[in-house]
């Protein structure tokens, strides 16, 4: 999951949204549902929400992540543009999050481009965009653990 869409809000009717749109998230939850085990014990979600996998491209393939995200947003635009009718408040901003592998040691400056088509789709849907950079060694450590 290199690019995801996260939608949540206190009054967000996530169940009705998913039923009426037919969209299938990789995660959906309601206020009070268990998050899982944390250091201080079991924690609970404080809002209703869901998350969608927008791209399965590798973390080092930002161009493919953007292409896949544009495709998802374009295909499902008519469903996503109605999000506010499912109880999202103006303060509840759905978020597109790109996970990007970064080689910060080799490159002292990070420069990424977001094409107008992506920015327009996100803007028309009132979605935010986050670029989450992960040090390349982080992904190597995860891969090593998964191979064991």
CSV table of N, CA and C in Angstrom, one decimal:
chain,number,residue,atom,x,y,z
A,1,UNK,N,0.8,-1.2,0.0
A,1,UNK,CA,0.0,0.0,0.0
A,1,UNK,C,0.9,1.2,0.0
A,2,UNK,N,1.2,1.7,-1.2
A,2,UNK,CA,2.1,2.8,-1.2
A,2,UNK,C,1.3,4.2,-1.3
A,3,UNK,N,0.1,4.1,-1.7
A,3,UNK,CA,-0.8,5.3,-1.8
A,3,UNK,C,-2.2,4.9,-1.3
A,4,UNK,N,-2.6,5.6,-0.2
A,4,UNK,CA,-3.9,5.3,0.4
A,4,UNK,C,-4.8,6.5,0.5
A,5,UNK,N,-6.1,6.3,0.6
A,5,UNK,CA,-7.0,7.3,0.9
A,5,UNK,C,-7.6,7.0,2.2
A,6,UNK,N,-7.5,8.0,3.2
A,6,UNK,CA,-8.1,7.8,4.5
A,6,UNK,C,-9.2,8.8,4.7
A,7,UNK,N,-10.4,8.3,5.1
A,7,UNK,CA,-11.6,9.1,5.3
A,7,UNK,C,-12.1,8.8,6.7
A,8,UNK,N,-12.2,9.9,7.5
A,8,UNK,CA,-12.8,9.7,8.8
A,8,UNK,C,-13.4,10.9,9.4
A,9,UNK,N,-14.4,10.7,10.3
A,9,UNK,CA,-15.1,11.9,10.9
A,9,UNK,C,-16.0,11.4,12.0
A,10,UNK,N,-16.2,12.2,13.0
A,10,UNK,CA,-17.1,11.9,14.1
A,10,UNK,C,-18.5,11.4,13.7
A,11,UNK,N,-19.1,12.2,12.7
A,11,UNK,CA,-20.4,11.9,12.3
A,11,UNK,C,-20.5,11.2,10.9
A,12,UNK,N,-19.4,10.7,10.4
A,12,UNK,CA,-19.3,10.0,9.1
A,12,UNK,C,-20.0,8.7,9.2
A,13,UNK,N,-21.0,8.5,8.4
A,13,UNK,CA,-21.8,7.3,8.3
A,13,UNK,C,-21.1,6.3,7.4
A,14,UNK,N,-20.0,5.7,7.9
A,14,UNK,CA,-19.1,4.9,7.0
A,14,UNK,C,-19.9,3.7,6.5
A,15,UNK,N,-20.7,3.1,7.3
A,15,UNK,CA,-21.5,1.9,6.8
A,15,UNK,C,-22.4,2.2,5.6
A,16,UNK,N,-23.1,3.3,5.7
A,16,UNK,CA,-24.0,3.7,4.6
A,16,UNK,C,-23.2,4.1,3.4
A,17,UNK,N,-22.1,4.8,3.6
A,17,UNK,CA,-21.3,5.2,2.5
A,17,UNK,C,-20.8,4.0,1.7
A,18,UNK,N,-20.3,3.0,2.4
A,18,UNK,CA,-19.7,1.8,1.8
A,18,UNK,C,-20.8,1.0,1.1
A,19,UNK,N,-22.0,0.9,1.7
A,19,UNK,CA,-23.1,0.1,1.1
A,19,UNK,C,-23.6,0.8,-0.1
A,20,UNK,N,-23.8,2.1,0.0
A,20,UNK,CA,-24.4,2.8,-1.2
A,20,UNK,C,-23.5,3.0,-2.3
A,21,UNK,N,-22.2,3.1,-2.1
A,21,UNK,CA,-21.2,3.3,-3.1
A,21,UNK,C,-20.7,2.0,-3.7
A,22,UNK,N,-20.7,1.0,-2.9
A,22,UNK,CA,-20.1,-0.3,-3.3
A,22,UNK,C,-18.6,-0.3,-3.3
A,23,UNK,N,-18.0,0.7,-2.8
A,23,UNK,CA,-16.5,0.8,-2.7
A,23,UNK,C,-16.1,-0.2,-1.6
A,24,UNK,N,-14.9,-0.8,-1.8
A,24,UNK,CA,-14.4,-1.8,-0.8
A,24,UNK,C,-13.1,-1.3,-0.3
A,25,UNK,N,-13.1,-0.9,1.0
A,25,UNK,CA,-11.9,-0.5,1.6
A,25,UNK,C,-11.0,-1.6,2.1
A,26,UNK,N,-9.8,-1.4,2.4
A,26,UNK,CA,-9.0,-2.4,3.1
A,26,UNK,C,-9.1,-2.4,4.6
A,27,UNK,N,-9.7,-1.3,5.1
A,27,UNK,CA,-10.0,-1.1,6.5
A,27,UNK,C,-11.2,-0.2,6.7
A,28,UNK,N,-12.1,-0.6,7.6
A,28,UNK,CA,-13.2,0.3,8.0
A,28,UNK,C,-13.5,0.1,9.4
A,29,UNK,N,-13.9,1.1,10.1
A,29,UNK,CA,-14.1,1.1,11.5
A,29,UNK,C,-15.1,2.1,12.0
A,30,UNK,N,-15.6,1.9,13.2
A,30,UNK,CA,-16.6,2.8,13.8
A,30,UNK,C,-16.0,3.2,15.2
A,31,UNK,N,-16.5,4.4,15.6
A,31,UNK,CA,-16.1,4.9,16.9
A,31,UNK,C,-16.2,3.8,18.0
A,32,UNK,N,-15.2,3.5,18.7
A,32,UNK,CA,-15.2,2.5,19.8
A,32,UNK,C,-14.7,1.2,19.4
A,33,UNK,N,-14.5,0.9,18.1
A,33,UNK,CA,-13.9,-0.3,17.6
A,33,UNK,C,-12.5,-0.4,18.1
A,34,UNK,N,-12.0,-1.6,18.4
A,34,UNK,CA,-10.6,-1.8,18.8
A,34,UNK,C,-9.6,-1.5,17.7
A,35,UNK,N,-8.6,-0.7,18.0
A,35,UNK,CA,-7.5,-0.5,17.0
A,35,UNK,C,-6.6,-1.7,17.0
A,36,UNK,N,-6.3,-2.2,18.2
A,36,UNK,CA,-5.4,-3.3,18.3
A,36,UNK,C,-4.6,-3.1,19.6
A,37,UNK,N,-3.6,-3.9,19.8
A,37,UNK,CA,-2.8,-3.8,21.0
A,37,UNK,C,-1.7,-2.8,20.8
A,38,UNK,N,-1.6,-1.9,21.8
A,38,UNK,CA,-0.6,-0.9,21.8
A,38,UNK,C,0.2,-1.1,23.1
A,39,UNK,N,1.2,-0.3,23.3
A,39,UNK,CA,2.0,-0.3,24.5
A,39,UNK,C,1.2,-0.2,25.8
A,40,UNK,N,0.2,0.6,25.8
A,40,UNK,CA,-0.6,0.9,27.0
A,40,UNK,C,-1.9,0.1,27.0
A,41,UNK,N,-1.9,-1.0,26.2
A,41,UNK,CA,-3.1,-1.8,26.2
A,41,UNK,C,-3.9,-1.5,25.0
A,42,UNK,N,-5.1,-2.0,25.0
A,42,UNK,CA,-6.0,-1.9,23.8
A,42,UNK,C,-6.5,-0.5,23.6
A,43,UNK,N,-6.4,0.0,22.4
A,43,UNK,CA,-6.9,1.4,22.1
A,43,UNK,C,-8.1,1.3,21.2
A,44,UNK,N,-8.9,2.3,21.2
A,44,UNK,CA,-10.2,2.3,20.4
A,44,UNK,C,-10.1,3.5,19.4
A,45,UNK,N,-10.8,3.3,18.3
A,45,UNK,CA,-11.0,4.4,17.3
A,45,UNK,C,-11.8,5.5,17.9
A,46,UNK,N,-11.5,6.7,17.7
A,46,UNK,CA,-12.3,7.8,18.2
A,46,UNK,C,-13.2,8.4,17.1
A,47,UNK,N,-13.1,7.9,15.9
A,47,UNK,CA,-14.0,8.4,14.8
A,47,UNK,C,-14.4,7.2,14.0
A,48,UNK,N,-15.4,7.4,13.1
A,48,UNK,CA,-15.8,6.4,12.1
A,48,UNK,C,-14.9,6.7,10.9
A,49,UNK,N,-14.5,5.6,10.2
A,49,UNK,CA,-13.7,5.8,9.0
A,49,UNK,C,-13.4,4.6,8.2
A,50,UNK,N,-12.7,4.8,7.1
A,50,UNK,CA,-12.3,3.8,6.2
A,50,UNK,C,-11.1,4.2,5.4
A,51,UNK,N,-10.3,3.2,4.9
A,51,UNK,CA,-9.1,3.5,4.1
A,51,UNK,C,-9.1,2.6,2.9
A,52,UNK,N,-8.7,3.2,1.8
A,52,UNK,CA,-8.6,2.6,0.5
A,52,UNK,C,-7.2,2.5,0.0
A,53,UNK,N,-6.9,1.4,-0.6
A,53,UNK,CA,-5.6,1.2,-1.3
A,53,UNK,C,-5.7,1.8,-2.7
A,54,UNK,N,-5.0,2.9,-2.9
A,54,UNK,CA,-5.0,3.6,-4.2
A,54,UNK,C,-4.0,3.0,-5.2
A,55,UNK,N,-2.9,2.5,-4.7
A,55,UNK,CA,-1.9,2.0,-5.6
A,55,UNK,C,-1.1,0.9,-4.8
A,56,UNK,N,-0.7,-0.1,-5.6
A,56,UNK,CA,0.1,-1.2,-5.1
A,56,UNK,C,1.5,-1.1,-5.7
A,57,UNK,N,1.8,0.1,-6.3
A,57,UNK,CA,3.2,0.3,-6.8
A,57,UNK,C,4.2,0.3,-5.7
A,58,UNK,N,5.4,-0.1,-6.0
A,58,UNK,CA,6.5,-0.1,-5.0
A,58,UNK,C,6.7,1.4,-4.5
A,59,UNK,N,7.3,1.4,-3.3
A,59,UNK,CA,7.5,2.7,-2.6
A,59,UNK,C,8.5,3.6,-3.4
A,60,UNK,N,9.3,3.0,-4.2
A,60,UNK,CA,10.3,3.8,-5.0
A,60,UNK,C,9.7,4.2,-6.4
A,61,UNK,N,8.4,3.9,-6.6
A,61,UNK,CA,7.8,4.3,-7.9
A,61,UNK,C,6.7,5.3,-7.7
A,62,UNK,N,7.1,6.5,-7.4
A,62,UNK,CA,6.1,7.6,-7.1
A,62,UNK,C,5.3,7.9,-8.4
A,63,UNK,N,5.9,7.8,-9.6
A,63,UNK,CA,5.1,8.1,-10.8
A,63,UNK,C,3.9,7.1,-11.0
A,64,UNK,N,4.2,5.9,-10.7
A,64,UNK,CA,3.1,4.9,-10.8
A,64,UNK,C,2.0,5.1,-9.7
A,65,UNK,N,2.5,5.4,-8.5
A,65,UNK,CA,1.5,5.7,-7.4
A,65,UNK,C,0.6,6.9,-7.9
A,66,UNK,N,1.2,7.9,-8.5
A,66,UNK,CA,0.3,9.0,-8.9
A,66,UNK,C,-0.6,8.6,-10.0
A,67,UNK,N,-0.2,7.9,-11.0
A,67,UNK,CA,-1.0,7.4,-12.1
A,67,UNK,C,-2.2,6.6,-11.5
A,68,UNK,N,-1.9,5.6,-10.6
A,68,UNK,CA,-2.9,4.8,-10.1
A,68,UNK,C,-3.9,5.6,-9.3
A,69,UNK,N,-3.4,6.6,-8.5
A,69,UNK,CA,-4.3,7.4,-7.7
A,69,UNK,C,-5.2,8.2,-8.6
A,70,UNK,N,-4.7,8.8,-9.6
A,70,UNK,CA,-5.5,9.6,-10.6
A,70,UNK,C,-6.6,8.6,-11.2
A,71,UNK,N,-6.2,7.4,-11.5
A,71,UNK,CA,-7.2,6.5,-12.1
A,71,UNK,C,-8.3,6.2,-11.1
A,72,UNK,N,-7.9,5.9,-9.8
A,72,UNK,CA,-8.9,5.6,-8.8
A,72,UNK,C,-9.9,6.8,-8.6
A,73,UNK,N,-9.3,7.9,-8.4
A,73,UNK,CA,-10.1,9.1,-8.2
A,73,UNK,C,-11.1,9.4,-9.4
A,74,UNK,N,-10.6,9.2,-10.6
A,74,UNK,CA,-11.4,9.5,-11.8
A,74,UNK,C,-12.5,8.5,-11.9
A,75,UNK,N,-12.2,7.2,-11.7
A,75,UNK,CA,-13.2,6.2,-11.8
A,75,UNK,C,-14.3,6.3,-10.8
A,76,UNK,N,-13.9,6.7,-9.6
A,76,UNK,CA,-14.9,6.8,-8.4
A,76,UNK,C,-15.3,8.2,-8.1
A,77,UNK,N,-15.0,9.1,-8.9
A,77,UNK,CA,-15.2,10.6,-8.6
A,77,UNK,C,-16.7,10.8,-8.2
A,78,UNK,N,-17.6,10.3,-9.0
A,78,UNK,CA,-19.1,10.5,-8.7
A,78,UNK,C,-19.5,10.0,-7.3
A,79,UNK,N,-18.8,8.9,-6.8
A,79,UNK,CA,-19.1,8.4,-5.5
A,79,UNK,C,-18.4,9.2,-4.4
A,80,UNK,N,-17.2,9.6,-4.7
A,80,UNK,CA,-16.4,10.3,-3.7
A,80,UNK,C,-16.8,11.8,-3.5
A,81,UNK,N,-17.4,12.4,-4.5
A,81,UNK,CA,-17.8,13.8,-4.4
A,81,UNK,C,-19.0,13.9,-3.5
A,82,UNK,N,-19.7,12.8,-3.2
A,82,UNK,CA,-20.9,12.9,-2.3
A,82,UNK,C,-20.5,12.6,-0.9
A,83,UNK,N,-19.2,12.5,-0.6
A,83,UNK,CA,-18.8,12.2,0.8
A,83,UNK,C,-19.5,13.1,1.9
A,84,UNK,N,-19.6,14.3,1.6
A,84,UNK,CA,-20.2,15.3,2.6
A,84,UNK,C,-21.6,14.9,3.0
A,85,UNK,N,-22.3,14.2,2.1
A,85,UNK,CA,-23.7,13.8,2.4
A,85,UNK,C,-23.8,12.6,3.3
A,86,UNK,N,-22.6,12.1,3.6
A,86,UNK,CA,-22.5,11.0,4.6
A,86,UNK,C,-22.0,11.4,6.0
A,87,UNK,N,-22.2,12.7,6.2
A,87,UNK,CA,-21.9,13.2,7.6
A,87,UNK,C,-20.5,13.8,7.8
A,88,UNK,N,-19.7,13.9,6.8
A,88,UNK,CA,-18.4,14.5,7.0
A,88,UNK,C,-18.6,16.0,7.2
A,89,UNK,N,-17.9,16.6,8.2
A,89,UNK,CA,-18.0,18.0,8.4
A,89,UNK,C,-16.9,18.7,7.6
A,90,UNK,N,-17.0,20.0,7.4
A,90,UNK,CA,-16.0,20.7,6.7
A,90,UNK,C,-14.6,20.5,7.3
A,91,UNK,N,-14.5,20.3,8.6
A,91,UNK,CA,-13.2,20.0,9.2
A,91,UNK,C,-12.6,18.6,9.0
A,92,UNK,N,-13.5,17.7,8.5
A,92,UNK,CA,-13.1,16.3,8.2
A,92,UNK,C,-12.5,16.3,6.8
A,93,UNK,N,-11.2,16.3,6.7
A,93,UNK,CA,-10.6,16.3,5.4
A,93,UNK,C,-10.0,14.9,5.0
A,94,UNK,N,-10.7,14.3,4.0
A,94,UNK,CA,-10.1,13.0,3.5
A,94,UNK,C,-8.7,13.3,3.0
A,95,UNK,N,-7.8,12.3,3.2
A,95,UNK,CA,-6.4,12.5,3.0
A,95,UNK,C,-5.8,11.4,2.1
A,96,UNK,N,-5.2,11.8,1.0
A,96,UNK,CA,-4.4,10.9,0.1
A,96,UNK,C,-3.0,11.0,0.7
A,97,UNK,N,-2.5,9.8,1.0
A,97,UNK,CA,-1.1,9.7,1.6
A,97,UNK,C,-0.3,8.8,0.7
A,98,UNK,N,0.8,9.4,0.1
A,98,UNK,CA,1.8,8.7,-0.7
A,98,UNK,C,2.9,8.3,0.2
A,99,UNK,N,3.3,7.0,0.2
A,99,UNK,CA,4.5,6.6,0.9
A,99,UNK,C,5.6,6.4,-0.1
A,100,UNK,N,6.7,7.2,0.1
A,100,UNK,CA,7.7,7.3,-0.8
A,100,UNK,C,9.1,6.9,-0.2
A,101,UNK,N,9.8,6.1,-0.9
A,101,UNK,CA,11.1,5.7,-0.4
A,101,UNK,C,12.1,6.8,-0.7
A,102,UNK,N,12.9,7.2,0.2
A,102,UNK,CA,13.8,8.3,0.0
A,102,UNK,C,15.2,7.9,0.4
A,103,UNK,N,16.1,8.3,-0.4
A,103,UNK,CA,17.5,8.0,-0.1
A,103,UNK,C,18.2,9.3,0.4
A,104,UNK,N,17.8,9.7,1.6
A,104,UNK,CA,18.2,11.0,2.1
A,104,UNK,C,19.7,11.2,2.2
A,105,UNK,N,20.5,10.1,2.4
A,105,UNK,CA,21.9,10.2,2.5
A,105,UNK,C,22.5,10.7,1.2
A,106,UNK,N,22.0,10.1,0.1
A,106,UNK,CA,22.6,10.4,-1.3
A,106,UNK,C,22.1,11.7,-1.8
A,107,UNK,N,20.8,12.0,-1.5
A,107,UNK,CA,20.2,13.3,-2.1
A,107,UNK,C,19.9,14.2,-1.0
A,108,UNK,N,20.6,15.4,-0.9
A,108,UNK,CA,20.3,16.3,0.1
A,108,UNK,C,19.0,17.1,-0.1
A,109,UNK,N,18.5,17.1,-1.3
A,109,UNK,CA,17.3,17.8,-1.6
A,109,UNK,C,16.3,16.8,-2.2
A,110,UNK,N,15.0,16.9,-1.7
A,110,UNK,CA,14.0,16.0,-2.2
A,110,UNK,C,13.0,16.9,-3.0
A,111,UNK,N,12.7,16.5,-4.3
A,111,UNK,CA,11.9,17.3,-5.1
A,111,UNK,C,10.9,16.4,-5.8
A,112,UNK,N,9.6,16.6,-5.6
A,112,UNK,CA,8.6,15.8,-6.2
A,112,UNK,C,7.6,16.7,-6.9
A,113,UNK,N,7.0,16.2,-7.9
A,113,UNK,CA,6.0,16.9,-8.8
A,113,UNK,C,4.6,16.3,-8.7
A,114,UNK,N,3.6,17.1,-8.4
A,114,UNK,CA,2.2,16.7,-8.4
A,114,UNK,C,1.6,17.4,-9.6
A,115,UNK,N,1.2,16.6,-10.6
A,115,UNK,CA,0.6,17.1,-11.8
A,115,UNK,C,-0.8,17.8,-11.6
A,116,UNK,N,-1.1,18.7,-12.4
A,116,UNK,CA,-2.4,19.5,-12.3
A,116,UNK,C,-3.6,18.5,-12.2
A,117,UNK,N,-3.6,17.5,-13.0
A,117,UNK,CA,-4.7,16.6,-13.0
A,117,UNK,C,-5.0,16.0,-11.6
A,118,UNK,N,-3.9,15.6,-10.9
A,118,UNK,CA,-4.1,15.0,-9.6
A,118,UNK,C,-4.5,16.1,-8.6
A,119,UNK,N,-3.9,17.3,-8.7
A,119,UNK,CA,-4.2,18.4,-7.8
A,119,UNK,C,-5.7,18.9,-8.0
A,120,UNK,N,-6.1,18.9,-9.3
A,120,UNK,CA,-7.5,19.3,-9.6
A,120,UNK,C,-8.5,18.3,-9.0
A,121,UNK,N,-8.2,17.0,-9.2
A,121,UNK,CA,-9.1,15.9,-8.7
A,121,UNK,C,-9.2,16.0,-7.2
A,122,UNK,N,-8.1,16.1,-6.5
A,122,UNK,CA,-8.0,16.2,-5.1
A,122,UNK,C,-8.8,17.5,-4.6
A,123,UNK,N,-8.5,18.6,-5.3
A,123,UNK,CA,-9.2,19.9,-4.9
A,123,UNK,C,-10.7,19.8,-5.1
A,124,UNK,N,-11.1,19.3,-6.3
A,124,UNK,CA,-12.6,19.1,-6.5
A,124,UNK,C,-13.3,18.3,-5.5
A,125,UNK,N,-12.5,17.3,-4.9
A,125,UNK,CA,-13.1,16.4,-3.9
A,125,UNK,C,-12.8,16.9,-2.5
A,126,UNK,N,-12.1,18.1,-2.4
A,126,UNK,CA,-11.7,18.6,-1.1
A,126,UNK,C,-10.9,17.6,-0.3
A,127,UNK,N,-10.0,16.9,-1.0
A,127,UNK,CA,-9.1,16.0,-0.3
A,127,UNK,C,-7.7,16.7,-0.1
A,128,UNK,N,-7.1,16.3,1.0
A,128,UNK,CA,-5.7,16.8,1.2
A,128,UNK,C,-4.7,15.8,0.6
A,129,UNK,N,-3.5,16.2,0.5
A,129,UNK,CA,-2.4,15.3,0.0
A,129,UNK,C,-1.3,15.4,0.9
A,130,UNK,N,-0.7,14.2,1.3
A,130,UNK,CA,0.4,14.1,2.1
A,130,UNK,C,1.5,13.3,1.4
A,131,UNK,N,2.7,13.7,1.4
A,131,UNK,CA,3.8,13.0,0.9
A,131,UNK,C,4.6,12.5,2.2
A,132,UNK,N,4.6,11.2,2.4
A,132,UNK,CA,5.3,10.6,3.6
A,132,UNK,C,6.6,9.9,3.1
A,133,UNK,N,7.7,10.5,3.5
A,133,UNK,CA,9.0,10.0,3.0
A,133,UNK,C,9.6,9.1,4.1
A,134,UNK,N,10.0,7.9,3.6
A,134,UNK,CA,10.6,6.9,4.5
A,134,UNK,C,12.1,6.7,4.0
A,135,UNK,N,13.0,6.6,5.0
A,135,UNK,CA,14.4,6.3,4.6
A,135,UNK,C,14.5,5.0,4.0
A,136,UNK,N,15.2,4.8,3.0
A,136,UNK,CA,15.4,3.6,2.3
A,136,UNK,C,15.7,2.4,3.2
A,137,UNK,N,16.5,2.7,4.2
A,137,UNK,CA,16.9,1.6,5.2
A,137,UNK,C,15.7,1.0,5.9
A,138,UNK,N,14.6,1.8,6.1
A,138,UNK,CA,13.4,1.4,6.7
A,138,UNK,C,12.8,0.2,5.9
A,139,UNK,N,12.7,0.4,4.6
A,139,UNK,CA,12.1,-0.6,3.8
A,139,UNK,C,13.0,-1.9,3.7
A,140,UNK,N,14.3,-1.7,3.7
A,140,UNK,CA,15.2,-2.8,3.7
A,140,UNK,C,15.0,-3.6,5.0
A,141,UNK,N,14.8,-3.0,6.1
A,141,UNK,CA,14.6,-3.7,7.4
A,141,UNK,C,13.3,-4.4,7.4
A,142,UNK,N,12.3,-3.9,6.8
A,142,UNK,CA,11.0,-4.5,6.8
A,142,UNK,C,11.1,-5.8,5.8
A,143,UNK,N,11.7,-5.6,4.7
A,143,UNK,CA,11.9,-6.7,3.8
A,143,UNK,C,12.7,-7.8,4.4
A,144,UNK,N,13.8,-7.5,5.2
A,144,UNK,CA,14.6,-8.5,5.8
A,144,UNK,C,13.7,-9.3,6.9
A,145,UNK,N,12.9,-8.6,7.6
A,145,UNK,CA,12.0,-9.2,8.6
A,145,UNK,C,11.0,-10.2,7.9
A,146,UNK,N,10.4,-9.7,6.8
A,146,UNK,CA,9.4,-10.5,6.1
A,146,UNK,C,10.0,-11.8,5.4
A,147,UNK,N,11.3,-11.7,5.1
A,147,UNK,CA,12.0,-12.9,4.5
A,147,UNK,C,12.4,-13.9,5.5
A,148,UNK,N,12.4,-13.6,6.8
A,148,UNK,CA,12.8,-14.5,7.8
A,148,UNK,C,11.6,-15.4,8.3
